[in-house]
PDB file of C-alpha atoms in Angstrom:
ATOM      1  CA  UNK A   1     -15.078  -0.948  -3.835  1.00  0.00           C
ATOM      2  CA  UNK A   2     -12.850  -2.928  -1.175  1.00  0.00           C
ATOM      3  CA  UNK A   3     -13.191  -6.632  -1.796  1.00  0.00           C
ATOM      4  CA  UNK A   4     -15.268  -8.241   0.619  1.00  0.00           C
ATOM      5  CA  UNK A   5     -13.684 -11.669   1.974  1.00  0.00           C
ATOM      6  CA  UNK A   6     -15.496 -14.789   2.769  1.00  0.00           C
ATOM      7  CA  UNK A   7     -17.713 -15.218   5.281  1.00  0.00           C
ATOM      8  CA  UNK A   8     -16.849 -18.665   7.522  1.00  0.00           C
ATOM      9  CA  UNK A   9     -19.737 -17.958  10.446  1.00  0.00           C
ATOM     10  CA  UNK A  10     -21.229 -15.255  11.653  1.00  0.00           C
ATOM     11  CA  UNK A  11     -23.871 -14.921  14.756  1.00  0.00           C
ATOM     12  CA  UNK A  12     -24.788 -11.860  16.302  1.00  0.00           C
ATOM     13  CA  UNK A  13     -21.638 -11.864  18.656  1.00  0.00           C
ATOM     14  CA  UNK A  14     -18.742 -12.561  15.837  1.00  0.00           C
ATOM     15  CA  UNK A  15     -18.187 -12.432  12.145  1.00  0.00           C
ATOM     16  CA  UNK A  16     -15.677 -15.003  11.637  1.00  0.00           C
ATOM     17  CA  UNK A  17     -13.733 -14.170   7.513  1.00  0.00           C
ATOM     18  CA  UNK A  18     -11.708 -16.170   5.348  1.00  0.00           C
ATOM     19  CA  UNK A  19      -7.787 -14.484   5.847  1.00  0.00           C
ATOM     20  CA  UNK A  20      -7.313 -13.698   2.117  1.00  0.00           C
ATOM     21  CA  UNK A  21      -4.675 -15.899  -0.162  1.00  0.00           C
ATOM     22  CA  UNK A  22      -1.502 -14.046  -0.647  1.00  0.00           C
ATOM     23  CA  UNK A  23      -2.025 -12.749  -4.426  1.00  0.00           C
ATOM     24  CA  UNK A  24      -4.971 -11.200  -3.151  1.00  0.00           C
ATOM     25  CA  UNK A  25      -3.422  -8.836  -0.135  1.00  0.00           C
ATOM     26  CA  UNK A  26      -1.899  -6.332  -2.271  1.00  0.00           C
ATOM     27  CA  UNK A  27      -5.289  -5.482  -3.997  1.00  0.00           C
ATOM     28  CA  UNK A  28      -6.841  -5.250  -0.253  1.00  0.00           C
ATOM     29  CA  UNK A  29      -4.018  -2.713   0.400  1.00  0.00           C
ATOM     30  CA  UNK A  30      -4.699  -0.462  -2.289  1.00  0.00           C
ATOM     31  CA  UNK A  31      -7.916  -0.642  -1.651  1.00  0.00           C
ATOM     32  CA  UNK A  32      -7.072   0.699   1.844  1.00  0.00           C
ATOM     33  CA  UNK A  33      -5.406   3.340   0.658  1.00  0.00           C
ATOM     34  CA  UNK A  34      -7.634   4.690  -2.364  1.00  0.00           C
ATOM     35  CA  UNK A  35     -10.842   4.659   0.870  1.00  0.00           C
ATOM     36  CA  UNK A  36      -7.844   6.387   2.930  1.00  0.00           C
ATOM     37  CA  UNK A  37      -6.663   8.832   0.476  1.00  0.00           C
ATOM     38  CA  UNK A  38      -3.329  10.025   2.072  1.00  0.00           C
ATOM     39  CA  UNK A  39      -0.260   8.562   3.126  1.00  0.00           C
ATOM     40  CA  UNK A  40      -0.364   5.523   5.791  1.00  0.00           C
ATOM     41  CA  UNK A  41       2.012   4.508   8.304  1.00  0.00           C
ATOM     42  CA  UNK A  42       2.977   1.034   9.497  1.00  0.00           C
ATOM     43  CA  UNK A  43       1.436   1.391  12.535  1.00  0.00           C
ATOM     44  CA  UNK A  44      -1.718   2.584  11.153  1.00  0.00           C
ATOM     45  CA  UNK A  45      -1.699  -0.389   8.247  1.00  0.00           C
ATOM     46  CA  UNK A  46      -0.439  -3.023  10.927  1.00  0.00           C
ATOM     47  CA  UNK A  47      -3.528  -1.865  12.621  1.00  0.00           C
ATOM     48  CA  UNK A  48      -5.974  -2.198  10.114  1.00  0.00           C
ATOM     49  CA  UNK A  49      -4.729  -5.398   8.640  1.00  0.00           C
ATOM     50  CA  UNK A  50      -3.689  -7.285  12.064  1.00  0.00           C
ATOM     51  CA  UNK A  51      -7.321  -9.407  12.252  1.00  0.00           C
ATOM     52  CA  UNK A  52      -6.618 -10.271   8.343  1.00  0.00           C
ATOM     53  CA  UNK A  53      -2.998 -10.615   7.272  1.00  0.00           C
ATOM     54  CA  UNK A  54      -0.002 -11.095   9.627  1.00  0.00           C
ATOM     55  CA  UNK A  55       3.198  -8.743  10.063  1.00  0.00           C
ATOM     56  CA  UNK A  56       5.091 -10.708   7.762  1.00  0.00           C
ATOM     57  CA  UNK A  57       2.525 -11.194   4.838  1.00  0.00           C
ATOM     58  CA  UNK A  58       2.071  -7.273   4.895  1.00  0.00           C
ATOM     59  CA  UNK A  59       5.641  -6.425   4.377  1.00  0.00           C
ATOM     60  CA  UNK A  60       6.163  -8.280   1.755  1.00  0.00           C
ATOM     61  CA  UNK A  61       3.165  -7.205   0.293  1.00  0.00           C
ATOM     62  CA  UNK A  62       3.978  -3.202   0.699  1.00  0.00           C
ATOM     63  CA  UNK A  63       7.733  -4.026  -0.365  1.00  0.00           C
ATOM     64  CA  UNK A  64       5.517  -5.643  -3.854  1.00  0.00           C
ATOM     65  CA  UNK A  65       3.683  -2.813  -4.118  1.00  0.00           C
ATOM     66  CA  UNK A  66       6.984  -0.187  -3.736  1.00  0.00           C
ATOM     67  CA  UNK A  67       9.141  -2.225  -6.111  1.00  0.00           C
ATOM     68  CA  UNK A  68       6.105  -1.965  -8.934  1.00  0.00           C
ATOM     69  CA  UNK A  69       5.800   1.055  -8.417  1.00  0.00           C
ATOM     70  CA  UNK A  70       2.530   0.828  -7.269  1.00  0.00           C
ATOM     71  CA  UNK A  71       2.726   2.894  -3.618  1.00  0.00           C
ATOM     72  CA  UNK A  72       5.856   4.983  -2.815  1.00  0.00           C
ATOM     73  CA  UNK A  73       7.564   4.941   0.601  1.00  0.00           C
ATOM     74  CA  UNK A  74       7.864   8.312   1.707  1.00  0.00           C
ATOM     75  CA  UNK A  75      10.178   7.199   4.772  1.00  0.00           C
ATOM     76  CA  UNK A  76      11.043   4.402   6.602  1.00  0.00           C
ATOM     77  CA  UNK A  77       7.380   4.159   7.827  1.00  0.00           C
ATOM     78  CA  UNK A  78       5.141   5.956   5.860  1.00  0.00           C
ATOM     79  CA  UNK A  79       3.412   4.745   2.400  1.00  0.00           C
ATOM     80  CA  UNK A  80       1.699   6.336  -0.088  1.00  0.00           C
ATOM     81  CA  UNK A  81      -0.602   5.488  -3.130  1.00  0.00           C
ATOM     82  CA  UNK A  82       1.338   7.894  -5.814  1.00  0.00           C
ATOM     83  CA  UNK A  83      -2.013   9.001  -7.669  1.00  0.00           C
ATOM     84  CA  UNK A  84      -3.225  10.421  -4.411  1.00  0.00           C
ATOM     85  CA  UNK A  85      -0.242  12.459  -3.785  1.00  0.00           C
ATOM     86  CA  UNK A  86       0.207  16.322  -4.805  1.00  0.00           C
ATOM     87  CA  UNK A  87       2.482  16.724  -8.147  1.00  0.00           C
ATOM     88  CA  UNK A  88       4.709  19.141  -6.208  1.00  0.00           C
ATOM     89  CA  UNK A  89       5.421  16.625  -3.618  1.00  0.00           C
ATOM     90  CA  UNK A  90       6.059  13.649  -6.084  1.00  0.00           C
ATOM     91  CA  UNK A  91       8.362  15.981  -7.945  1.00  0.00           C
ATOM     92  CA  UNK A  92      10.701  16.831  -4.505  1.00  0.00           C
ATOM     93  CA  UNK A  93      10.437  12.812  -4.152  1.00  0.00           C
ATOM     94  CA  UNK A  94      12.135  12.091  -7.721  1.00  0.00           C
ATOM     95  CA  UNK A  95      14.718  14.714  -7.198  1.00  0.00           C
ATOM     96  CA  UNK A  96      15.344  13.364  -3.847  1.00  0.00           C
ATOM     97  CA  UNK A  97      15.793   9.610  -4.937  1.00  0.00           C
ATOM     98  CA  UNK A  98      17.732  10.516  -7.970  1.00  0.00           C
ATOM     99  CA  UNK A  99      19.872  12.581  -5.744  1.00  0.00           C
ATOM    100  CA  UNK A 100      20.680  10.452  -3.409  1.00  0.00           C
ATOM    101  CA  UNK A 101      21.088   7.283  -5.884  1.00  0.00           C
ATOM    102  CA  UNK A 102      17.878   5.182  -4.785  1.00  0.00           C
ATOM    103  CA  UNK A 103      16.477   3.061  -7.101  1.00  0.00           C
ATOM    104  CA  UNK A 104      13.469   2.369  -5.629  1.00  0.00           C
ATOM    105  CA  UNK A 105      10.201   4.241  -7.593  1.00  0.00           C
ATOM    106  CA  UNK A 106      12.466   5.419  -9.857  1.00  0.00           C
ATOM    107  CA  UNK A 107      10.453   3.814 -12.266  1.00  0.00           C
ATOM    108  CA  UNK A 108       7.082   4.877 -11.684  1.00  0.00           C
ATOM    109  CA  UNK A 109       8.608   8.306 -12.577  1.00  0.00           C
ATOM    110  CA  UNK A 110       9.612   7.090 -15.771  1.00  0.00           C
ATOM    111  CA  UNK A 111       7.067   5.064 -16.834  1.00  0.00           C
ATOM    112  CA  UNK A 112       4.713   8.168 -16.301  1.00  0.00           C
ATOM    113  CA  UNK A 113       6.358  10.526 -17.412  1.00  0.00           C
ATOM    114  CA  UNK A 114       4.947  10.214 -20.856  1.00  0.00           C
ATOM    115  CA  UNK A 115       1.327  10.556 -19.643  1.00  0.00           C
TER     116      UNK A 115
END
């Protein structure tokens, strides 16, 4: 269930919300993503996120998220919670990276590949 954030004032015109602390964005984001199910682009996370967390804050938080291992980047634009995705297509992916010499996600393939 997404986490709900705090509620400053609220009238029948506006909500106003608490913009959440920056340990707590990348848990909002995967929350996004496991409602979402499929892969996101930048625009379409700016988008969502743009009343809550600012440009900035959001990178760094999906670059978190890559780097653990957590979501994988599919291209310059386009993210992707790894459980969601179909084994084929994670399986092109980590031929792809190792291919090409990327080190990025690499490790999410490792770490489960003993599941």
């Amino acid at each position: 269930m997404p986490k709900k954030l705090k509620v400053l004032y609220e009238d029948e015109d506006v909500i106003v919300e608490m913009g959440p602390h920056d340990n707590e964005i990348p848990e909002l984001i995967m929350d996004y993503f496991k409602q979402e199910r499929k892969p996101l682009t930048w625009q379409k996370l700016r988008e969502h996120f743009s009343a809550t967390i600012g440009e900035d804050r959001l990178r760094r938080a999906l670059r978190h998220l890559v780097n653990e291992g957590r979501l994988v980047q599919l291209n310059r634009n386009t993210y992707a919670d790894p459980e969601s995705l179909d084994p084929e297509i994670l399986e092109e992916l980590e031929a792809k990276w190792r291919l090409s010499g990327r080190r990025r996600n690499v490790d999410y393939f490792s770490r489960n590949a003993s599941n």
